[in-house]
Amino acid sequence: MTPEVIVSIIATVMTAATPLLIAATGELVVERAGVLNLGVEGMMVVGAVAGFAGAQLTGNAWGGVGLAIACGAAFSLLFGILALTLATNQVATGLSLTLLGLGVSGMVGEAFIGQPGVKMASVNIPGLSDLPIVGPLLFGQDPIFYISIALVVGVSWFLFKTRAGLQLRAIGNNHGSAHALGIRVITVRYLAVMFGGACAGLAGAQLSLVYTPQWTEDMTAGRGWIALALVVFASWRPGRVLIGAYLFGAVTIAQFHAQAFGVAIPSQLLSALPYVSTIVVLVLISANRRMTMQNTPAALGKTFVPDH
Amino acid sequence: MRLELEKRGEHSAMFSAISPIIAVAVTALLGALMFAALGKPPLQALYSYFIEPLTEVWSIHELLVKATPLILIALGLAFCFRSNNWNIGAEGQFIIGAMAGSIIPVMFPDLRGPWIVPAMMICGMIGGGLYAFIPAVLKARFNTNEILSSLMLVYVAELFLDWTIRGPWRDPDGFGFPQTQRFHADAILPEMFSASGRAHFGFVFAILATLVAWYVLSKTMKGFEIRVLGESARAGGFAGFNAKRMIIFAFVVSGALAGLAGISEVSGAIGQLRPSISPGYGFTAIIVAFLGRLNPAGIFAAGLVLALSYLGGEAAQISIGVSDKVASVFQGILLFTVLACDTLIRYRVRLRSSAPALAPESVAP
Amino acid sequence: MTTSLLEAREISKSFGDLVANDRIDLKIAPGEIHALLGENGAGKSTLVKVIYGSLRQDTGQLIWRGKPVEIGSPSAARRLGIGMVFQHFSLFEPLTVAENIALASDDAGSLREISKRTIELAEQYGLPVKPDALIGDLSVGERQRVEIIRCLLQQPDLIILDEPTSVLTPQEVERLFETLRKLRADGKSILYISHKLDEVRALCDRATVLRRGRVVGSCRPAEETASSLATMMVGETVEGVSRDENTLENHRGETQPLLRVDTLSRPGQSTFAVPLHRISLEVWPGEIVGIAGVAGNGQSELFEALSGEWRSANTDAVTISDQAVGHLGPSARRELGVAFAAEERIGHGAVPGMSLGDNVLLTRHRSDKSAYRGLLGAIRLTAIKRTLRRIVEEMDVRKSGENPNAATLSGGNLQKLIMGREFDRQPKLLIVNQPTWGVDVSAAARIRQGLIDLAASGSGVLVISQDLDELLSICTRVAVLNEGRLSGSLSGGDLNREAIGLLMGGVSAQAKPVVSHAA
């Protein structure tokens, strides 16, 4: 393999990893606030169709990105109203968000099937992108890649260096105590849920504007669920989400290349690889009970109803 | 204005009974708005969606065909959800059940006899049960999140089915189409009233399963154990119930019923294995389970309602030209409204003006 | 007379049908320690939450330094100069001391500044803590110090303390009082919520007494006796427990203990759980053995090991009536005639969302299988309801409806039901954790009498409790659990408050090993 081939393989890994990274980072913030939103897949697929539609309408990929973020956040608000204001079961509510998202995107997207999409152009950072190997990899990528890295850094800073981040973590640990101290539990959770929705929307837009610039039904293909698994894998730490997302990106890409190299394994088996490895990773992580217990936000998934 | 919830000590019996009805009504209302937004006459659309399919005998048969897998799967999910085990991989267990049940007609197509159909049903239940055993044992042994693992296994099952019928199980006389040979008549689950329509004996299974599930869940010690562990794992442990054994039990029951649904569908409604044997029954059954309030009788009724949403989708596509994707939108909205209405059962909901008149020297933020 | 620092006028607050506060008046003067006295459920916590802004009153007015105020949130209360130390600490275990303090201060500087001020305050008031320690690693007493410092950092004029001593050893209580007196000397006012009469008499300048949501009196505690305060608080004279001093004598002939725990050890399950170290004890017929100690020293862990919720690899670690049961679960142990009552009512000893009948079945589905289980595994509802009626009558459980959900019962009534459920079995051995925690005086008396009567009938009782008065009034022997280790036991003349207090602080007195039967 020539260096060019290796660089291009790594570049595809990064492209495959970016949507997972963005969606998982968003969900990480949601879960740190003590909310389990299983609707990532639904918000992501809504983002994908909104991204495609926005780009078609405006003729500009950025129009798609903006619409996807807005739709993802708005869609997550549905979850918020039920799970936060009406105190419904978070697991069931998240599932219904996913089912509704798949339904709505399928209906809205019917018109787009087979249409050529708008591909987001790469941005070369002058001077740096000409460097050998690292140049094209780190400085010649699409804008969403840069956003994803900034997102991880930003979230990490927010959670661990700011007062608001401290409050958010406190809520996720014990919403009753946080409420007693006067922290606005429901408000902060709404903001976190909408941030998660915006991230999932952006991740969806990456799929329909960068990864495969077109619309196909259910094009997220379980990536929203893998993003949820990544948060567990990362034990709720942004830096580890980055590592996890890239590992999964590599697994996804490995199956394509294995097929290209004519490895005598049925293609379906290779396609199953990301899903199987998700399970394997979850088992390995959760088997360490002590560590999971220590890291899991203690209020995760529990409904909170303040007394008045 | 602010919405305030106040916990009820006792669940409201009235809202327990009417909340699913409110949910269906609200969904129909939202549906009418949606049709209006799509530029279709809302009343006519609702009519062709929800009423028209019930006006003809053959389509009532179709309703039962669609309701069968939904009811069977959702009954199993009731065992899981009530015991706080979140099996959302029923779609995968449905597929694997269908495949396991098809082993006899596909691999031993020359076998004949009245025992074949029962044997296929049993194989289907074993297949679905074993497939559900995987996430169950991972949860019981390694504390692995069952939501994610059972869901991942859906994708794996779909790919496995795809590989099987494009590879080893492909019909040699099928002109290369990815499907198995058509099952022999002895491997077909018979129709109940073949003169008037397609409804097969799977619906009888659904009725029997509803009765058994109702008895087990509401009358027996096992049902008590399920409820206790679902309400509070800690109290269950104190009572001497084994939560790990319950995980396995609930998942295997649920998987077996999903597997039975799978092989009933394939043997009764389709007659062969194809790449796609389910329009998402395993996921729609989640909605059925919640709409039925995890109660077997309710699930039976809810299964018929959701089956109607599939039929209505097809009917509305033909008569008023809306996409059949509307069906899954309807289903999604329905689950949302069901969950929202359930809040009325557990809480008193009050609207309150956000702040009383402020006194002088106010320090309110 | 000088203006009050805080005055509450006709504060009312209801939750649904329950009137928690009914036109309550309260005046707190500058520089006084004011007691808010009342039983559990008298409305103390509700009133305090209104003052601290976490609840809003339905009607009534708060007046701060002579001016009417509307306190909309805890941070508004803090800005006025009201600080609060919670009963159930509002601390976050995975965060550090400094982070926890930062969360409660509204004008917080950097964490470094907070650490610095923490250390200063700690020295000033004798409250040593390390700013960068994780809360999860701290003892209960240390956690309370963090709560107090967190409150003091705001430089409040009024400090509210909600039942601060329920989790402290007698020695720690004395140290807390010193701190509070220092604060009073600095001109701060303290609202001290308690139901412990001796403490209020020792510490407080004035007291307001609540009963069933109303003010029933106010007084100078130093001028009252404990019994006059008690009468004010409860509204009736409560009878003490009575016991037959000959019970032990009557059962002296027994040859084997009902319960033998032999060098039971248990590793810490999670980061914050307490490991148990080589615990040995015996309970003989007719005995009530008490295990004293401040919460969080391994009580729940010990209870779980005895009930079988946690099983030991060592079969012989727990022996019940000569049968080794260390490896058996709760049902098998119950079948040997043991009954258990857990500390937490909701979600451990009872399931709130299930009916009382179901809750009776909860611990008796196996031991009373023949009575409650019919054909095809069916539950015999009529038999269960009969038992429920018996328990309700025996323990005087107040409920609405025939078979309502457990969640509809008040704490005291639910505890009576839970204890009645076990008494009704007439167990050979009863193991109970905090039998009267958060229960009103009359329910507590009934439960304690039940324990004494059970022992008098020849059964053994093991009581884990943090309430020293309770243990002293009912137990024949008492040992102390401290950091997962069990002390020797005190009985007869050696059994007194001071000796137990010393053991709770980890100082061993002249205690005998708990295995030696007081022969």
Short mmCIF file of N, CA and C in Angstrom, two decimals, chain A residues 106-159:
data_model
loop_
_atom_site.label_atom_id
_atom_site.label_comp_id
_atom_site.label_asym_id
_atom_site.label_seq_id
_atom_site.Cartn_x
_atom_site.Cartn_y
_atom_site.Cartn_z
N GLY A 106 -39.02 9.28 6.84
CA GLY A 106 -39.39 8.47 5.69
C GLY A 106 -40.44 9.17 4.84
N MET A 107 -41.41 9.80 5.51
CA MET A 107 -42.48 10.46 4.77
C MET A 107 -41.97 11.70 4.06
N VAL A 108 -41.26 12.54 4.81
CA VAL A 108 -40.75 13.78 4.22
C VAL A 108 -39.74 13.48 3.11
N GLY A 109 -38.95 12.43 3.33
CA GLY A 109 -37.85 12.17 2.41
C GLY A 109 -38.26 11.44 1.15
N GLU A 110 -39.51 10.99 1.10
CA GLU A 110 -39.91 10.21 -0.07
C GLU A 110 -39.63 10.95 -1.38
N ALA A 111 -39.84 12.25 -1.32
CA ALA A 111 -39.65 13.05 -2.53
C ALA A 111 -38.18 13.14 -2.93
N PHE A 112 -37.28 12.90 -1.98
CA PHE A 112 -35.85 13.12 -2.26
C PHE A 112 -35.14 11.86 -2.75
N ILE A 113 -35.83 10.72 -2.68
CA ILE A 113 -35.13 9.47 -3.01
C ILE A 113 -34.65 9.52 -4.45
N GLY A 114 -33.39 9.22 -4.63
CA GLY A 114 -32.83 9.20 -5.98
C GLY A 114 -32.35 10.54 -6.48
N GLN A 115 -32.65 11.60 -5.77
CA GLN A 115 -32.17 12.91 -6.21
C GLN A 115 -30.69 13.07 -5.91
N PRO A 116 -29.95 13.75 -6.77
CA PRO A 116 -28.55 14.01 -6.46
C PRO A 116 -28.45 15.01 -5.32
N GLY A 117 -27.50 14.78 -4.44
CA GLY A 117 -27.39 15.65 -3.28
C GLY A 117 -26.35 16.74 -3.46
N VAL A 118 -26.23 17.57 -2.45
CA VAL A 118 -25.19 18.61 -2.43
C VAL A 118 -24.09 18.10 -1.53
N LYS A 119 -22.87 18.03 -2.05
CA LYS A 119 -21.78 17.58 -1.19
C LYS A 119 -21.06 18.79 -0.62
N MET A 120 -20.82 18.70 0.65
CA MET A 120 -20.13 19.79 1.31
C MET A 120 -18.66 19.77 0.91
N ALA A 121 -18.15 20.93 0.53
CA ALA A 121 -16.76 20.99 0.06
C ALA A 121 -15.80 20.92 1.24
N SER A 122 -14.63 20.37 0.96
CA SER A 122 -13.59 20.36 1.99
C SER A 122 -13.00 21.75 2.13
N VAL A 123 -12.48 22.02 3.29
CA VAL A 123 -11.83 23.31 3.51
C VAL A 123 -10.35 23.05 3.76
N ASN A 124 -9.54 23.60 2.92
CA ASN A 124 -8.11 23.44 3.14
C ASN A 124 -7.58 24.61 3.95
N ILE A 125 -6.87 24.28 4.97
CA ILE A 125 -6.31 25.37 5.78
C ILE A 125 -4.99 25.76 5.15
N PRO A 126 -4.88 26.97 4.68
CA PRO A 126 -3.71 27.39 3.89
C PRO A 126 -2.43 27.10 4.65
N GLY A 127 -1.46 26.61 3.91
CA GLY A 127 -0.17 26.33 4.53
C GLY A 127 -0.13 24.96 5.16
N LEU A 128 -1.06 24.69 6.05
CA LEU A 128 -1.00 23.43 6.79
C LEU A 128 -1.46 22.23 5.95
N SER A 129 -2.43 22.46 5.05
CA SER A 129 -2.97 21.31 4.35
C SER A 129 -1.99 20.74 3.33
N ASP A 130 -0.92 21.47 3.05
CA ASP A 130 0.06 20.94 2.10
C ASP A 130 1.09 20.06 2.78
N LEU A 131 1.07 20.00 4.08
CA LEU A 131 2.03 19.15 4.78
C LEU A 131 1.84 17.71 4.34
N PRO A 132 2.90 16.92 4.28
CA PRO A 132 2.73 15.53 3.90
C PRO A 132 1.92 14.77 4.97
N ILE A 133 1.11 13.89 4.53
CA ILE A 133 0.28 12.99 5.34
C ILE A 133 -0.66 13.73 6.30
N VAL A 134 -0.12 14.41 7.35
CA VAL A 134 -1.01 15.06 8.29
C VAL A 134 -1.77 16.20 7.65
N GLY A 135 -1.19 16.80 6.60
CA GLY A 135 -1.84 17.93 5.93
C GLY A 135 -3.23 17.59 5.46
N PRO A 136 -3.35 16.66 4.51
CA PRO A 136 -4.70 16.33 4.04
C PRO A 136 -5.58 15.73 5.14
N LEU A 137 -4.97 14.99 6.09
CA LEU A 137 -5.77 14.33 7.11
C LEU A 137 -6.38 15.32 8.10
N LEU A 138 -5.54 16.22 8.60
CA LEU A 138 -6.03 17.08 9.67
C LEU A 138 -6.45 18.45 9.19
N PHE A 139 -5.92 18.88 8.03
CA PHE A 139 -6.16 20.26 7.64
C PHE A 139 -6.82 20.39 6.28
N GLY A 140 -7.24 19.26 5.70
CA GLY A 140 -7.91 19.34 4.41
C GLY A 140 -9.26 18.64 4.45
N GLN A 141 -9.94 18.74 5.59
CA GLN A 141 -11.19 18.00 5.76
C GLN A 141 -12.41 18.88 5.55
N ASP A 142 -13.56 18.25 5.59
CA ASP A 142 -14.80 19.01 5.49
C ASP A 142 -15.03 19.78 6.79
N PRO A 143 -15.82 20.86 6.72
CA PRO A 143 -15.99 21.72 7.91
C PRO A 143 -16.57 20.98 9.11
N ILE A 144 -17.43 19.99 8.86
CA ILE A 144 -18.07 19.33 10.00
C ILE A 144 -17.04 18.57 10.83
N PHE A 145 -16.00 18.10 10.16
CA PHE A 145 -14.92 17.46 10.91
C PHE A 145 -14.32 18.43 11.93
N TYR A 146 -14.03 19.66 11.47
CA TYR A 146 -13.45 20.64 12.39
C TYR A 146 -14.43 20.94 13.53
N ILE A 147 -15.70 21.04 13.14
CA ILE A 147 -16.71 21.33 14.17
C ILE A 147 -16.71 20.21 15.22
N SER A 148 -16.60 18.96 14.75
CA SER A 148 -16.67 17.84 15.69
C SER A 148 -15.54 17.89 16.71
N ILE A 149 -14.34 18.25 16.22
CA ILE A 149 -13.21 18.32 17.15
C ILE A 149 -13.40 19.47 18.14
N ALA A 150 -13.85 20.61 17.58
CA ALA A 150 -14.10 21.76 18.46
C ALA A 150 -15.17 21.42 19.50
N LEU A 151 -16.13 20.64 19.08
CA LEU A 151 -17.22 20.25 19.97
C LEU A 151 -16.69 19.45 21.17
N VAL A 152 -15.82 18.50 20.89
CA VAL A 152 -15.28 17.68 21.97
C VAL A 152 -14.50 18.55 22.96
N VAL A 153 -13.66 19.42 22.40
CA VAL A 153 -12.86 20.28 23.26
C VAL A 153 -13.79 21.21 24.06
N GLY A 154 -14.76 21.77 23.37
CA GLY A 154 -15.67 22.72 24.01
C GLY A 154 -16.48 22.06 25.11
N VAL A 155 -17.00 20.88 24.84
CA VAL A 155 -17.82 20.19 25.83
C VAL A 155 -16.98 19.83 27.04
N SER A 156 -15.77 19.38 26.77
CA SER A 156 -14.87 19.01 27.86
C SER A 156 -14.60 20.22 28.75
N TRP A 157 -14.32 21.35 28.11
CA TRP A 157 -14.07 22.59 28.87
C TRP A 157 -15.31 22.98 29.65
N PHE A 158 -16.45 22.95 28.97
CA PHE A 158 -17.69 23.37 29.61
C PHE A 158 -17.99 22.52 30.85
N LEU A 159 -17.87 21.19 30.70
CA LEU A 159 -18.26 20.31 31.80
C LEU A 159 -17.35 20.45 33.00
#
